[in-house]
């Protein structure tokens, strides 16, 4: 038989691009727009809603770098629109999105007039469902963030955009669309059928009959449909694809546990203040998906990010809290942030877990048992011992798959630390923590999996990450179609705990990796941004000294222990240990903020030390020296105090000299 597969493939791609995707929406009408640009930093909904809005039209530029523009969109659902089970009414927004990765450009949040977050808007998640009947009034606000793409296609060429002082004030986006649209549910489902099948067959060997079967089933689907009436013939098209979608996976197929995820960097190519909004955007998207998909669960780490939500978006936090209780929104990691593990001291790494687990247990009644660090830049051999001491038992990372020379020989193993402690560890063979559940990614997970013959299961974190966004309806649709599909690994929507329990049960005696998990990549992180690194180490030392003298004063003099101030200082320092702050890999703005925070921490801790020492030393006209170090310093015992004339005031050498008041 003549092989015309190349031509068929071109026809399929063109049909999807030119016919299917444009037919997803049967009808669309522009909404009426007004706008207000915040003059400085972001403001609350209540403040923004009370401003004077001026008429605005699509096609106009908007948004200085790092600015915020609020759009007010209003309109009416046309009387003749067929709003029924076959359609979905939604507002579709294009803020001027580019081909850059979601989370690295403009983003938005849709608010109701009552100030309730409806859902976020991003390049691959542009729609906001609206529950209205014909004649109903559309009314929503869009908080649009004009965050610049500083990656330049991930070439990371020098840019002035990383600092608001040099980024300029000219608009960098053009508003393209704010429409009320009617989505055709059958056409949308057909697009997902094409995406899954087309992606699968591209990964199969050319000689395999299954590849040809799928290719020509897609061709028959196109033949059966009317390109001028995609909506009217979409049901026929889906019927043509049903037989190839119905064939089950082989019994020996690799098994994927797909976990909804969004790795949100607490700062990187954006400042911390923008991460606060990224968390709200992503979590609101997730809540919308949870409501629509009862079998979907989402895992998110970093107690700090939940704390931000509680402080800045309390209504959204309560909705998240309800889903945590239902087991659908899953806190993981147990750490304050996904920290670097090479440069913080051992005490600080322990405090990551103390602070993180305490927050999760107090706020949600949940103790995460899996350590979730997909993107940190290598892992200290001390970590297994700290993980076990914190009460956790599983470890997950993705980053070492980026090694430049020596690839890790296993994907599931026991990681042995310097004291012999072993932690059950998994590296997802999909080699990404931002999966879409595409045919390419699933094939890669199956192909790469190093434990073949001994085990069969791996985890795939799916959802837009780094800059946030999270899973999409399209990704969940892909998971459903690949639950059992011939030629593909099986896909089960799952949770981290369910995966680890399954993996441990099927692989009771995995191999052992002893020592550091060194990352052969990002090596410049040990020498970049020296002031940030110095601030971290000085803060760690000052925290130890402040706690030492405050504890001593509390025990010996009944002085009040400054718990709240010390906790806040620790939280600040733990945040700066995030794996794109302390390593020095962020934009200038982030490191300027880090240095400012370290200065504030130093001022606070010096004040606490002074207050504690004053409480300990009491009144008098002499001087006394306190040694916070473990070893004698010029005659003063470690962790002791005495009189000496040989030390001046300060904290050099772990000692502080105090002159008691007359």
CSV table of N, CA, C and O in Angstrom, one decimal, residues 235-341:
chain,number,residue,atom,x,y,z
A,235,UNK,N,-20.4,15.6,16.2
A,235,UNK,CA,-20.8,14.3,16.8
A,235,UNK,C,-20.5,13.1,15.9
A,235,UNK,O,-20.0,12.1,16.4
A,236,UNK,N,-20.6,13.3,14.6
A,236,UNK,CA,-20.2,12.3,13.6
A,236,UNK,C,-18.7,12.1,13.7
A,236,UNK,O,-18.2,10.9,13.7
A,237,UNK,N,-18.0,13.2,13.8
A,237,UNK,CA,-16.5,13.1,13.9
A,237,UNK,C,-16.1,12.3,15.2
A,237,UNK,O,-15.2,11.5,15.1
A,238,UNK,N,-16.7,12.6,16.3
A,238,UNK,CA,-16.3,11.8,17.5
A,238,UNK,C,-16.7,10.4,17.4
A,238,UNK,O,-15.9,9.5,17.9
A,239,UNK,N,-17.8,10.1,16.7
A,239,UNK,CA,-18.1,8.6,16.5
A,239,UNK,C,-17.1,7.9,15.7
A,239,UNK,O,-16.8,6.7,15.9
A,240,UNK,N,-16.5,8.6,14.7
A,240,UNK,CA,-15.4,8.0,13.9
A,240,UNK,C,-14.2,7.7,14.7
A,240,UNK,O,-13.4,6.8,14.4
A,241,UNK,N,-13.9,8.4,15.8
A,241,UNK,CA,-12.7,8.2,16.6
A,241,UNK,C,-13.0,7.3,17.8
A,241,UNK,O,-12.0,6.8,18.4
A,242,UNK,N,-14.2,7.0,18.1
A,242,UNK,CA,-14.6,6.3,19.3
A,242,UNK,C,-13.9,4.9,19.3
A,242,UNK,O,-13.4,4.5,20.3
A,243,UNK,N,-13.8,4.2,18.1
A,243,UNK,CA,-13.2,2.8,18.2
A,243,UNK,C,-11.7,2.9,18.6
A,243,UNK,O,-11.3,2.0,19.4
A,244,UNK,N,-10.9,3.8,18.1
A,244,UNK,CA,-9.5,3.8,18.4
A,244,UNK,C,-9.3,4.4,19.8
A,244,UNK,O,-8.3,4.0,20.5
A,245,UNK,N,-10.2,5.2,20.3
A,245,UNK,CA,-10.1,5.6,21.7
A,245,UNK,C,-10.5,4.5,22.7
A,245,UNK,O,-10.1,4.6,23.9
A,246,UNK,N,-11.3,3.6,22.3
A,246,UNK,CA,-11.8,2.6,23.2
A,246,UNK,C,-10.9,1.4,23.4
A,246,UNK,O,-11.1,0.6,24.3
A,247,UNK,N,-9.8,1.2,22.6
A,247,UNK,CA,-8.9,0.1,22.7
A,247,UNK,C,-8.1,0.3,24.0
A,247,UNK,O,-7.4,1.3,24.1
A,248,UNK,N,-8.1,-0.7,24.9
A,248,UNK,CA,-7.4,-0.5,26.2
A,248,UNK,C,-5.9,-0.7,26.1
A,248,UNK,O,-5.3,-1.3,25.1
A,249,UNK,N,-5.2,-0.2,27.1
A,249,UNK,CA,-3.8,-0.3,27.2
A,249,UNK,C,-3.4,-1.7,27.4
A,249,UNK,O,-4.2,-2.5,27.9
A,250,UNK,N,-2.2,-2.1,27.1
A,250,UNK,CA,-1.7,-3.4,27.3
A,250,UNK,C,-1.5,-3.7,28.8
A,250,UNK,O,-1.3,-2.7,29.6
A,251,UNK,N,-1.5,-4.9,29.2
A,251,UNK,CA,-1.4,-5.2,30.7
A,251,UNK,C,0.0,-4.8,31.2
A,251,UNK,O,0.2,-4.6,32.4
A,252,UNK,N,1.0,-4.8,30.3
A,252,UNK,CA,2.4,-4.4,30.7
A,252,UNK,C,2.7,-3.0,30.6
A,252,UNK,O,3.8,-2.5,30.8
A,253,UNK,N,1.7,-2.1,30.3
A,253,UNK,CA,2.0,-0.7,30.1
A,253,UNK,C,2.4,-0.1,31.3
A,253,UNK,O,2.1,-0.5,32.5
A,254,UNK,N,3.3,0.9,31.2
A,254,UNK,CA,3.8,1.7,32.3
A,254,UNK,C,2.6,2.4,33.0
A,254,UNK,O,1.6,2.8,32.3
A,255,UNK,N,2.6,2.6,34.3
A,255,UNK,CA,1.5,3.1,35.0
A,255,UNK,C,1.9,4.5,35.6
A,255,UNK,O,2.8,4.6,36.4
A,256,UNK,N,1.1,5.5,35.2
A,256,UNK,CA,1.4,6.9,35.6
A,256,UNK,C,0.3,7.3,36.6
A,256,UNK,O,-0.9,7.2,36.4
A,257,UNK,N,0.8,7.8,37.7
A,257,UNK,CA,-0.1,8.6,38.7
A,257,UNK,C,0.1,10.0,38.4
A,257,UNK,O,1.1,10.6,38.6
A,258,UNK,N,-1.0,10.6,37.8
A,258,UNK,CA,-0.9,12.0,37.4
A,258,UNK,C,-1.5,12.9,38.6
A,258,UNK,O,-2.6,12.7,39.0
A,259,UNK,N,-0.6,13.8,39.1
A,259,UNK,CA,-0.9,14.6,40.2
A,259,UNK,C,-1.0,16.1,39.8
A,259,UNK,O,0.0,16.6,39.2
A,260,UNK,N,-2.1,16.7,39.9
A,260,UNK,CA,-2.3,18.1,39.6
A,260,UNK,C,-1.3,18.9,40.4
A,260,UNK,O,-1.1,18.7,41.6
A,261,UNK,N,-0.6,19.9,39.8
A,261,UNK,CA,0.5,20.6,40.5
A,261,UNK,C,0.7,21.9,39.8
A,261,UNK,O,0.3,22.1,38.6
A,262,UNK,N,1.3,22.8,40.5
A,262,UNK,CA,1.8,24.1,39.9
A,262,UNK,C,3.0,24.5,40.7
A,262,UNK,O,2.8,25.1,41.8
A,263,UNK,N,4.2,24.2,40.3
A,263,UNK,CA,5.4,24.7,41.0
A,263,UNK,C,5.5,26.2,40.8
A,263,UNK,O,5.8,26.7,39.8
A,264,UNK,N,5.2,26.9,41.9
A,264,UNK,CA,5.2,28.4,41.9
A,264,UNK,C,6.4,28.9,42.6
A,264,UNK,O,6.6,28.7,43.8
A,265,UNK,N,7.4,29.4,41.8
A,265,UNK,CA,8.6,30.0,42.4
A,265,UNK,C,8.2,31.1,43.3
A,265,UNK,O,7.6,32.1,42.8
A,266,UNK,N,8.6,31.1,44.6
A,266,UNK,CA,8.3,32.2,45.5
A,266,UNK,C,8.9,33.5,45.1
A,266,UNK,O,8.4,34.6,45.6
A,267,UNK,N,9.8,33.5,44.3
A,267,UNK,CA,10.4,34.7,43.6
A,267,UNK,C,11.4,34.1,42.6
A,267,UNK,O,12.0,33.1,42.8
A,268,UNK,N,11.5,34.8,41.5
A,268,UNK,CA,12.5,34.4,40.5
A,268,UNK,C,12.6,35.6,39.5
A,268,UNK,O,13.3,36.5,39.7
A,269,UNK,N,11.8,35.5,38.4
A,269,UNK,CA,11.8,36.5,37.4
A,269,UNK,C,10.7,37.5,37.6
A,269,UNK,O,10.2,38.2,36.7
A,270,UNK,N,10.3,37.5,38.9
A,270,UNK,CA,9.2,38.4,39.4
A,270,UNK,C,9.5,38.6,40.9
A,270,UNK,O,10.1,37.7,41.5
A,271,UNK,N,9.0,39.7,41.5
A,271,UNK,CA,9.3,39.9,42.9
A,271,UNK,C,8.3,39.1,43.8
A,271,UNK,O,7.3,38.6,43.3
A,272,UNK,N,8.6,39.0,45.1
A,272,UNK,CA,7.7,38.3,46.0
A,272,UNK,C,6.3,38.8,46.0
A,272,UNK,O,5.4,38.0,46.0
A,273,UNK,N,6.1,40.1,45.8
A,273,UNK,CA,4.8,40.7,45.9
A,273,UNK,C,3.9,40.1,44.7
A,273,UNK,O,2.7,40.0,44.8
A,274,UNK,N,4.6,39.8,43.6
A,274,UNK,CA,3.9,39.3,42.5
A,274,UNK,C,3.5,37.8,42.7
A,274,UNK,O,2.5,37.3,42.2
A,275,UNK,N,4.4,37.1,43.4
A,275,UNK,CA,4.1,35.7,43.7
A,275,UNK,C,2.9,35.6,44.6
A,275,UNK,O,2.1,34.6,44.4
A,276,UNK,N,2.6,36.6,45.4
A,276,UNK,CA,1.4,36.6,46.2
A,276,UNK,C,0.2,36.5,45.3
A,276,UNK,O,-0.8,35.7,45.5
A,277,UNK,N,0.2,37.3,44.2
A,277,UNK,CA,-0.9,37.3,43.3
A,277,UNK,C,-0.9,36.0,42.4
A,277,UNK,O,-2.0,35.5,42.1
A,278,UNK,N,0.3,35.5,42.1
A,278,UNK,CA,0.4,34.2,41.3
A,278,UNK,C,-0.3,33.1,42.1
A,278,UNK,O,-1.0,32.2,41.5
A,279,UNK,N,-0.1,33.1,43.4
A,279,UNK,CA,-0.7,32.0,44.2
A,279,UNK,C,-2.2,32.1,44.1
A,279,UNK,O,-2.9,31.1,44.0
A,280,UNK,N,-2.7,33.3,44.3
A,280,UNK,CA,-4.2,33.5,44.2
A,280,UNK,C,-4.7,33.1,42.9
A,280,UNK,O,-5.8,32.5,42.8
A,281,UNK,N,-4.0,33.5,41.8
A,281,UNK,CA,-4.5,33.1,40.5
A,281,UNK,C,-4.5,31.6,40.3
A,281,UNK,O,-5.5,31.0,39.9
A,282,UNK,N,-3.4,31.0,40.6
A,282,UNK,CA,-3.3,29.5,40.4
A,282,UNK,C,-4.4,28.8,41.3
A,282,UNK,O,-5.1,27.9,40.8
A,283,UNK,N,-4.4,29.1,42.6
A,283,UNK,CA,-5.3,28.4,43.5
A,283,UNK,C,-6.8,28.6,43.1
A,283,UNK,O,-7.6,27.7,43.2
A,284,UNK,N,-7.1,29.8,42.5
A,284,UNK,CA,-8.5,30.0,42.1
A,284,UNK,C,-8.8,29.2,40.9
A,284,UNK,O,-9.9,28.6,40.7
A,285,UNK,N,-7.9,29.0,40.0
A,285,UNK,CA,-8.1,28.1,38.8
A,285,UNK,C,-8.3,26.7,39.3
A,285,UNK,O,-9.2,26.0,38.8
A,286,UNK,N,-7.5,26.3,40.3
A,286,UNK,CA,-7.6,24.9,40.8
A,286,UNK,C,-9.0,24.7,41.4
A,286,UNK,O,-9.6,23.6,41.2
A,287,UNK,N,-9.5,25.6,42.2
A,287,UNK,CA,-10.8,25.5,42.8
A,287,UNK,C,-11.9,25.3,41.8
A,287,UNK,O,-12.8,24.5,42.0
A,288,UNK,N,-11.8,26.1,40.7
A,288,UNK,CA,-12.8,25.9,39.6
A,288,UNK,C,-12.7,24.5,39.0
A,288,UNK,O,-13.8,23.9,38.7
A,289,UNK,N,-11.5,24.0,38.8
A,289,UNK,CA,-11.4,22.6,38.3
A,289,UNK,C,-11.9,21.6,39.2
A,289,UNK,O,-12.5,20.6,38.8
A,290,UNK,N,-11.6,21.8,40.5
A,290,UNK,CA,-12.1,20.8,41.5
A,290,UNK,C,-13.6,20.7,41.5
A,290,UNK,O,-14.2,19.6,41.6
A,291,UNK,N,-14.3,21.9,41.4
A,291,UNK,CA,-15.7,21.9,41.4
A,291,UNK,C,-16.3,21.1,40.2
A,291,UNK,O,-17.4,20.5,40.2
A,292,UNK,N,-15.6,21.1,39.1
A,292,UNK,CA,-16.1,20.5,37.8
A,292,UNK,C,-15.6,19.0,37.7
A,292,UNK,O,-16.2,18.3,36.9
A,293,UNK,N,-14.6,18.6,38.5
A,293,UNK,CA,-14.0,17.3,38.3
A,293,UNK,C,-13.9,16.6,39.6
A,293,UNK,O,-12.9,16.8,40.3
A,294,UNK,N,-14.8,15.8,40.0
A,294,UNK,CA,-14.8,15.2,41.4
A,294,UNK,C,-13.7,14.2,41.6
A,294,UNK,O,-13.4,13.9,42.8
A,295,UNK,N,-13.0,13.7,40.6
A,295,UNK,CA,-11.9,12.8,40.8
A,295,UNK,C,-10.5,13.5,40.7
A,295,UNK,O,-9.5,12.8,40.8
A,296,UNK,N,-10.5,14.8,40.6
A,296,UNK,CA,-9.2,15.6,40.5
A,296,UNK,C,-8.8,16.1,41.8
A,296,UNK,O,-9.5,16.6,42.6
A,297,UNK,N,-7.5,15.9,42.1
A,297,UNK,CA,-6.8,16.5,43.3
A,297,UNK,C,-5.6,17.3,42.9
A,297,UNK,O,-5.0,17.0,41.8
A,298,UNK,N,-5.2,18.2,43.7
A,298,UNK,CA,-4.2,19.1,43.4
A,298,UNK,C,-3.2,19.2,44.6
A,298,UNK,O,-3.6,19.3,45.7
A,299,UNK,N,-1.9,19.1,44.3
A,299,UNK,CA,-0.9,19.2,45.4
A,299,UNK,C,-0.1,20.5,45.3
A,299,UNK,O,0.3,20.8,44.2
A,300,UNK,N,0.0,21.1,46.4
A,300,UNK,CA,0.8,22.4,46.5
A,300,UNK,C,1.6,22.4,47.7
A,300,UNK,O,1.1,22.1,48.8
A,301,UNK,N,2.9,22.9,47.6
A,301,UNK,CA,3.8,22.9,48.7
A,301,UNK,C,3.9,24.4,49.3
A,301,UNK,O,3.1,25.2,48.9
A,302,UNK,N,4.8,24.6,50.2
A,302,UNK,CA,5.2,25.9,50.7
A,302,UNK,C,4.1,26.5,51.6
A,302,UNK,O,3.2,27.2,51.1
A,303,UNK,N,4.3,26.3,52.9
A,303,UNK,CA,3.4,27.0,53.9
A,303,UNK,C,3.3,28.5,53.7
A,303,UNK,O,2.3,29.1,53.9
A,304,UNK,N,4.5,29.1,53.3
A,304,UNK,CA,4.5,30.5,53.1
A,304,UNK,C,3.4,31.0,52.1
A,304,UNK,O,2.8,32.0,52.2
A,305,UNK,N,3.2,30.2,51.0
A,305,UNK,CA,2.2,30.6,50.0
A,305,UNK,C,0.8,30.5,50.5
A,305,UNK,O,0.0,31.4,50.2
A,306,UNK,N,0.5,29.5,51.3
A,306,UNK,CA,-0.8,29.4,52.0
A,306,UNK,C,-1.0,30.6,52.9
A,306,UNK,O,-2.1,31.2,53.1
A,307,UNK,N,0.1,30.9,53.7
A,307,UNK,CA,0.1,32.1,54.6
A,307,UNK,C,-0.2,33.4,53.9
A,307,UNK,O,-1.0,34.2,54.4
A,308,UNK,N,0.4,33.6,52.7
A,308,UNK,CA,0.1,34.8,51.9
A,308,UNK,C,-1.4,34.8,51.6
A,308,UNK,O,-2.1,35.8,51.7
A,309,UNK,N,-1.9,33.7,51.2
A,309,UNK,CA,-3.3,33.6,50.8
A,309,UNK,C,-4.2,34.0,52.0
A,309,UNK,O,-5.2,34.7,51.8
A,310,UNK,N,-3.9,33.4,53.2
A,310,UNK,CA,-4.7,33.7,54.3
A,310,UNK,C,-4.6,35.2,54.7
A,310,UNK,O,-5.7,35.8,55.1
A,311,UNK,N,-3.5,35.9,54.5
A,311,UNK,CA,-3.3,37.3,54.8
A,311,UNK,C,-4.0,38.2,53.8
A,311,UNK,O,-4.7,39.2,54.1
A,312,UNK,N,-3.8,37.9,52.5
A,312,UNK,CA,-4.2,38.8,51.5
A,312,UNK,C,-5.5,38.5,50.8
A,312,UNK,O,-6.2,39.3,50.2
A,313,UNK,N,-5.9,37.2,50.8
A,313,UNK,CA,-7.1,36.7,50.1
A,313,UNK,C,-7.9,35.8,51.1
A,313,UNK,O,-8.0,34.6,50.8
A,314,UNK,N,-8.4,36.3,52.2
A,314,UNK,CA,-9.0,35.4,53.2
A,314,UNK,C,-10.2,34.6,52.7
A,314,UNK,O,-10.4,33.4,53.1
A,315,UNK,N,-11.0,35.2,51.8
A,315,UNK,CA,-12.1,34.4,51.3
A,315,UNK,C,-11.7,33.2,50.5
A,315,UNK,O,-12.2,32.1,50.6
A,316,UNK,N,-10.6,33.4,49.6
A,316,UNK,CA,-10.1,32.4,48.8
A,316,UNK,C,-9.4,31.3,49.7
A,316,UNK,O,-9.5,30.1,49.5
A,317,UNK,N,-8.7,31.8,50.8
A,317,UNK,CA,-8.1,30.8,51.7
A,317,UNK,C,-9.1,29.9,52.3
A,317,UNK,O,-8.9,28.7,52.5
A,318,UNK,N,-10.3,30.4,52.7
A,318,UNK,CA,-11.3,29.6,53.3
A,318,UNK,C,-11.8,28.5,52.3
A,318,UNK,O,-12.1,27.4,52.7
A,319,UNK,N,-11.9,28.9,51.0
A,319,UNK,CA,-12.3,27.9,50.0
A,319,UNK,C,-11.3,26.8,49.9
A,319,UNK,O,-11.6,25.7,49.7
A,320,UNK,N,-10.0,27.2,49.9
A,320,UNK,CA,-8.9,26.2,49.8
A,320,UNK,C,-9.0,25.3,51.1
A,320,UNK,O,-8.9,24.1,50.9
A,321,UNK,N,-9.2,25.9,52.2
A,321,UNK,CA,-9.3,25.1,53.4
A,321,UNK,C,-10.4,24.1,53.4
A,321,UNK,O,-10.2,22.9,53.9
A,322,UNK,N,-11.5,24.4,52.8
A,322,UNK,CA,-12.6,23.5,52.7
A,322,UNK,C,-12.2,22.3,51.8
A,322,UNK,O,-12.5,21.1,52.1
A,323,UNK,N,-11.5,22.6,50.7
A,323,UNK,CA,-11.1,21.5,49.8
A,323,UNK,C,-9.9,20.7,50.4
A,323,UNK,O,-9.8,19.5,50.1
A,324,UNK,N,-9.1,21.3,51.3
A,324,UNK,CA,-8.1,20.5,52.0
A,324,UNK,C,-8.8,19.5,52.9
A,324,UNK,O,-8.4,18.3,52.9
A,325,UNK,N,-9.8,19.9,53.6
A,325,UNK,CA,-10.6,19.0,54.4
A,325,UNK,C,-11.2,17.9,53.7
A,325,UNK,O,-11.4,16.8,54.1
A,326,UNK,N,-11.6,18.2,52.4
A,326,UNK,CA,-12.2,17.2,51.5
A,326,UNK,C,-11.2,16.3,50.9
A,326,UNK,O,-11.6,15.3,50.2
A,327,UNK,N,-9.9,16.5,51.1
A,327,UNK,CA,-8.9,15.7,50.4
A,327,UNK,C,-8.6,16.0,49.0
A,327,UNK,O,-7.9,15.3,48.3
A,328,UNK,N,-9.1,17.1,48.5
A,328,UNK,CA,-9.0,17.4,47.1
A,328,UNK,C,-7.9,18.4,46.8
A,328,UNK,O,-7.3,18.5,45.7
A,329,UNK,N,-7.6,19.2,47.8
A,329,UNK,CA,-6.5,20.2,47.7
A,329,UNK,C,-5.4,19.7,48.8
A,329,UNK,O,-5.7,19.7,50.0
A,330,UNK,N,-4.3,19.3,48.3
A,330,UNK,CA,-3.3,18.5,49.1
A,330,UNK,C,-2.1,19.3,49.4
A,330,UNK,O,-1.2,19.5,48.6
A,331,UNK,N,-1.9,19.8,50.7
A,331,UNK,CA,-0.6,20.4,51.1
A,331,UNK,C,0.5,19.3,51.1
A,331,UNK,O,0.3,18.2,51.6
A,332,UNK,N,1.6,19.6,50.5
A,332,UNK,CA,2.7,18.7,50.4
A,332,UNK,C,4.0,19.4,50.8
A,332,UNK,O,4.1,20.7,50.9
A,333,UNK,N,5.1,18.7,51.0
A,333,UNK,CA,6.4,19.3,51.3
A,333,UNK,C,6.7,19.4,52.7
A,333,UNK,O,7.8,19.1,53.2
A,334,UNK,N,5.8,20.0,53.5
A,334,UNK,CA,6.0,20.2,54.9
A,334,UNK,C,7.0,21.3,55.3
A,334,UNK,O,7.4,21.4,56.4
A,335,UNK,N,7.5,22.1,54.3
A,335,UNK,CA,8.5,23.1,54.5
A,335,UNK,C,7.8,24.5,54.4
A,335,UNK,O,6.8,24.6,53.7
A,336,UNK,N,8.5,25.5,54.9
A,336,UNK,CA,8.0,26.9,54.8
A,336,UNK,C,8.0,27.3,53.3
A,336,UNK,O,7.1,27.9,52.8
A,337,UNK,N,9.2,27.0,52.6
A,337,UNK,CA,9.3,27.2,51.2
A,337,UNK,C,10.1,26.0,50.6
A,337,UNK,O,10.7,25.3,51.4
A,338,UNK,N,10.1,25.9,49.3
A,338,UNK,CA,10.9,24.9,48.7
A,338,UNK,C,12.3,25.5,48.6
A,338,UNK,O,12.8,26.2,47.7
A,339,UNK,N,13.1,25.3,49.7
A,339,UNK,CA,14.3,26.0,49.9
A,339,UNK,C,15.5,25.4,49.2
A,339,UNK,O,15.4,24.2,48.8
A,340,UNK,N,16.5,26.2,49.0
A,340,UNK,CA,17.8,25.6,48.7
A,340,UNK,C,18.2,24.7,49.9
A,340,UNK,O,17.9,24.9,51.0
A,341,UNK,N,19.0,23.6,49.6
A,341,UNK,CA,19.4,22.7,50.7
A,341,UNK,C,20.9,22.7,50.8
A,341,UNK,O,21.4,21.9,51.6
